[in-house]
Short mmCIF file of C-alpha atoms in Angstrom, two decimals:
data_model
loop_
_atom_site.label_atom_id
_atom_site.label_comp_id
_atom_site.label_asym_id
_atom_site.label_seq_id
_atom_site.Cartn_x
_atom_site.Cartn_y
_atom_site.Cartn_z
CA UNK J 91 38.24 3.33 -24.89
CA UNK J 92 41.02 3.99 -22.37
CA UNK J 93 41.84 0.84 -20.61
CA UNK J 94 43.85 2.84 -17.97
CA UNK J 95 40.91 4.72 -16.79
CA UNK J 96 38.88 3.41 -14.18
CA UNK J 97 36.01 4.70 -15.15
CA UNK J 98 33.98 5.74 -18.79
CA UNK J 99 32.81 8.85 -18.70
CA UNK J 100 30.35 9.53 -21.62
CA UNK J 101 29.21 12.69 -22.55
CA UNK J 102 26.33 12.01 -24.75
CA UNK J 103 22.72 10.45 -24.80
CA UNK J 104 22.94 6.80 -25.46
CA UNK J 105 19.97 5.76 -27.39
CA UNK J 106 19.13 1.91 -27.56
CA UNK J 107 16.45 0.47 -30.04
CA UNK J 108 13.63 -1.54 -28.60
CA UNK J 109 14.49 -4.75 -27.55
CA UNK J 110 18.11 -3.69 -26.85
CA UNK J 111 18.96 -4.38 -23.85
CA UNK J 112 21.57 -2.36 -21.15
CA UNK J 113 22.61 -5.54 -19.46
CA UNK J 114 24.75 -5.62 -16.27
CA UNK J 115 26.59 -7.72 -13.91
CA UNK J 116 29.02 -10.99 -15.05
CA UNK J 117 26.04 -12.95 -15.57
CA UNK J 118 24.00 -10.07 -17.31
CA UNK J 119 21.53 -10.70 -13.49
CA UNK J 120 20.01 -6.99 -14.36
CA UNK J 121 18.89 -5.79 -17.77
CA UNK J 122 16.94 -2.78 -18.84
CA UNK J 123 15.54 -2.16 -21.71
CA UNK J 124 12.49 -1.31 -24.00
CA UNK J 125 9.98 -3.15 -26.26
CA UNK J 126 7.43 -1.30 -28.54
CA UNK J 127 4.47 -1.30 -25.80
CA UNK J 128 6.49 -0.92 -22.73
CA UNK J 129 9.89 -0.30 -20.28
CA UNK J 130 11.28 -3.17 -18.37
CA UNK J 131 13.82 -2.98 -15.51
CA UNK J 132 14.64 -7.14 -15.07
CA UNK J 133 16.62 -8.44 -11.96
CA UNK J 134 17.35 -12.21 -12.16
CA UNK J 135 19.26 -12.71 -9.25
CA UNK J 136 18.42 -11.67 -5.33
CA UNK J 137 17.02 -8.35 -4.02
CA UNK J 138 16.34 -5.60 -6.73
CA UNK J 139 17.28 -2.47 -4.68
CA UNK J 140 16.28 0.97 -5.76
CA UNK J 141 18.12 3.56 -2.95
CA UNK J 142 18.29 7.23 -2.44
CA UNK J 143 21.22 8.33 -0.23
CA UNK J 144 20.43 11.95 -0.35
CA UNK J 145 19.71 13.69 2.86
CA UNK J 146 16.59 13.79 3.91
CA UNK J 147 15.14 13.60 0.10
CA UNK J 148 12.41 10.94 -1.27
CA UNK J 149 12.29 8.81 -4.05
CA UNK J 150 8.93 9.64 -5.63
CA UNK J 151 6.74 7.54 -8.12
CA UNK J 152 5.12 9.21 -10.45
CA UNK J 153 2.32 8.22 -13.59
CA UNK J 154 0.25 9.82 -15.85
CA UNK J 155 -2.70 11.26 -14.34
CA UNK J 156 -5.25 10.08 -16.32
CA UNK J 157 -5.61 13.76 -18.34
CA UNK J 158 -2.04 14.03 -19.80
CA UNK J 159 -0.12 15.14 -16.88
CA UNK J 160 1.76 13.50 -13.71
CA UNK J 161 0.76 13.28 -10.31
CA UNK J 162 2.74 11.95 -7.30
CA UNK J 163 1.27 8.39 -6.55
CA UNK J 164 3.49 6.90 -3.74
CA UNK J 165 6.54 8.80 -1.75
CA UNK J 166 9.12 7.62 0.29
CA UNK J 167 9.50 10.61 2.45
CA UNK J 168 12.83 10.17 3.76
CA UNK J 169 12.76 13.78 6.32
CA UNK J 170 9.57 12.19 7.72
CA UNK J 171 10.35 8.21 7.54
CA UNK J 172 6.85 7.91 6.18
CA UNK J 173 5.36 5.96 3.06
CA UNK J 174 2.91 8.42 1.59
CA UNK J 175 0.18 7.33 -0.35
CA UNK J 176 -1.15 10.61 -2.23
CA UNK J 177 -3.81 8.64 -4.00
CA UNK J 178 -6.33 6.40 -3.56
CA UNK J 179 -5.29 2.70 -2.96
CA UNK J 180 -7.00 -0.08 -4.62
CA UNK J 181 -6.97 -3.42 -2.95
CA UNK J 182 -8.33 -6.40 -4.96
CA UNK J 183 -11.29 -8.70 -3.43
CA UNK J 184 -10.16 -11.42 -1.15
CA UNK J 185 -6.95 -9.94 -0.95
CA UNK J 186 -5.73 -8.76 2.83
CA UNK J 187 -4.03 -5.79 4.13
CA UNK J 188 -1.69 -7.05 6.35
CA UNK J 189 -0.77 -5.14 8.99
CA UNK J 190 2.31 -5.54 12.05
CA UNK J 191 5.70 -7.19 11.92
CA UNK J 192 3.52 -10.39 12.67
CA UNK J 193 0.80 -9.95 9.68
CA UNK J 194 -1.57 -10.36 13.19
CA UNK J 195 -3.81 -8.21 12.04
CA UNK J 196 -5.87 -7.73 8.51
CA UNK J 197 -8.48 -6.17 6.89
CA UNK J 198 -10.31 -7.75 3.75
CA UNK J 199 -13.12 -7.39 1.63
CA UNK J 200 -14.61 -10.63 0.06
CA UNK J 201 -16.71 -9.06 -2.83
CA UNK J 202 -19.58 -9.56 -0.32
CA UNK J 203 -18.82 -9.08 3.00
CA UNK J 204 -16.15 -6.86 4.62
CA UNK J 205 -13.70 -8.24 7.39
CA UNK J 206 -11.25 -7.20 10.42
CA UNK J 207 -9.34 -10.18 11.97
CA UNK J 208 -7.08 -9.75 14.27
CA UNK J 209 -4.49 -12.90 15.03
CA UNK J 210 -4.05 -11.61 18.73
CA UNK J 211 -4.51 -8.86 21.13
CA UNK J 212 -7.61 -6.54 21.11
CA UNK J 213 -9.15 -3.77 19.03
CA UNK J 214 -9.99 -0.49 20.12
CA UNK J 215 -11.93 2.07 18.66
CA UNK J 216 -10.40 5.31 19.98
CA UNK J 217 -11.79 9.36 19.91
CA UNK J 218 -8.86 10.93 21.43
CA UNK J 219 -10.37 14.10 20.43
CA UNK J 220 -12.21 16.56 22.81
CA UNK J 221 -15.86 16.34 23.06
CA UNK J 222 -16.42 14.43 19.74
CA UNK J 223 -18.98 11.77 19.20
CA UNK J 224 -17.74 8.60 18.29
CA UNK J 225 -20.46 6.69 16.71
CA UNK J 226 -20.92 3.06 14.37
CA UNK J 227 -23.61 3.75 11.73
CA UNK J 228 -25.21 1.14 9.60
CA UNK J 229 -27.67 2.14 7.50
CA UNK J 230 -30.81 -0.24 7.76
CA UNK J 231 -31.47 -2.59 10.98
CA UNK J 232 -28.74 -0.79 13.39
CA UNK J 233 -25.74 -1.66 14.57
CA UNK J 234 -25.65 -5.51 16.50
CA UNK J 235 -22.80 -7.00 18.12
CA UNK J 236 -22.56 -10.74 18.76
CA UNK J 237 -21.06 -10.94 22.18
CA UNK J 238 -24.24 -11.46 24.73
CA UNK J 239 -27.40 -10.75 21.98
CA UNK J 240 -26.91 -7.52 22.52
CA UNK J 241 -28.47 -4.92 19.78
CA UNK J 242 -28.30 -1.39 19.60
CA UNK J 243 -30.19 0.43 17.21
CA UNK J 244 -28.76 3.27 15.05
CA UNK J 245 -32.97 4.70 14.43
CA UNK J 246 -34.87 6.47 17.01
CA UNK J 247 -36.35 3.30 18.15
CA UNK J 248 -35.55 2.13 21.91
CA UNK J 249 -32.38 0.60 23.47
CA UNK J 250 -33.06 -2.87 23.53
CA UNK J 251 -31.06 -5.66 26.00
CA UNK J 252 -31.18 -9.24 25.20
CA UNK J 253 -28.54 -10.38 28.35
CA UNK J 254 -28.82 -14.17 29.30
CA UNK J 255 -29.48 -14.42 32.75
CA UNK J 256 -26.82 -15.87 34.75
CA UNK J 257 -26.47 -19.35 36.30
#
């Protein structure tokens, strides 16, 4: 090696058995490297930062596709400033998706029961669209809301109003 260069420029594959690590930083805080079964990239030490400076490009995850090819799984669409999920996303039970700066909103599924809480504000069920039904279908007993006994069947069956009369 050249110790007047300020740089090493190499100009061929560097191969490194499993186990062998590529170890960086003065106190080795990243390491990559390779076992029999599997690839590791290791941070010990603050944020692990993966960047693309590129111009309106992504940085693109990609896995086998379950048939011996790759598909695109998750994008970071840098021309659109979008995360784009181009598969389906699995979300254990019990486990929330958070959603807002605040978390003040989340959506979880017990194994049982399904769930929408909301930490503040109010939710709105919107059809912006123009002359489109918006409709809440449960299959079985109809849809029922809490607030006032009031039930609304999703059959054929009448409109029924339980209202408390007021005092």
């Amino acid at each position: 090696l050249d110790g007047s260069a300020t740089k090493v420029q190499i100009d061929k594959n560097m191969v490194f058995s499993d186990d062998v690590q590529a170890q960086f930083g003065g106190n080795v805080d990243l390491r990559i490297y390779s076992d029999d079964s599997n690839s590791y990239i290791d941070n010990e030490n603050n944020d692990l930062i993966i960047q693309n400076d590129a111009t309106d490009k992504d940085i693109i995850l990609k896995s086998d596709n379950g048939s011996g090819g790759l598909t695109n799984y998750i994008q970071l669409d840098g021309s659109e400033v979008e995360t784009v999920f181009n598969q389906k996303i699995k979300i254990e039970d019990s486990k929330n998706l958070a959603i807002g700066s605040g978390r003040d909103m989340k959506i979880q599924h017990d194994g049982s029961h399904n769930y929408i809480d909301l930490d503040n504000g109010n939710l709105y069920f919107r059809d912006d669209g123009d002359n489109n039904i918006f409709l809440i279908y449960r299959e079985g007993n109809g849809v029922q809301l809490a607030e006032g006994n009031i039930t609304i069947p999703a059959t054929s069956k009448p409109l029924t109003l339980n209202v408390a009369t007021p005092t």
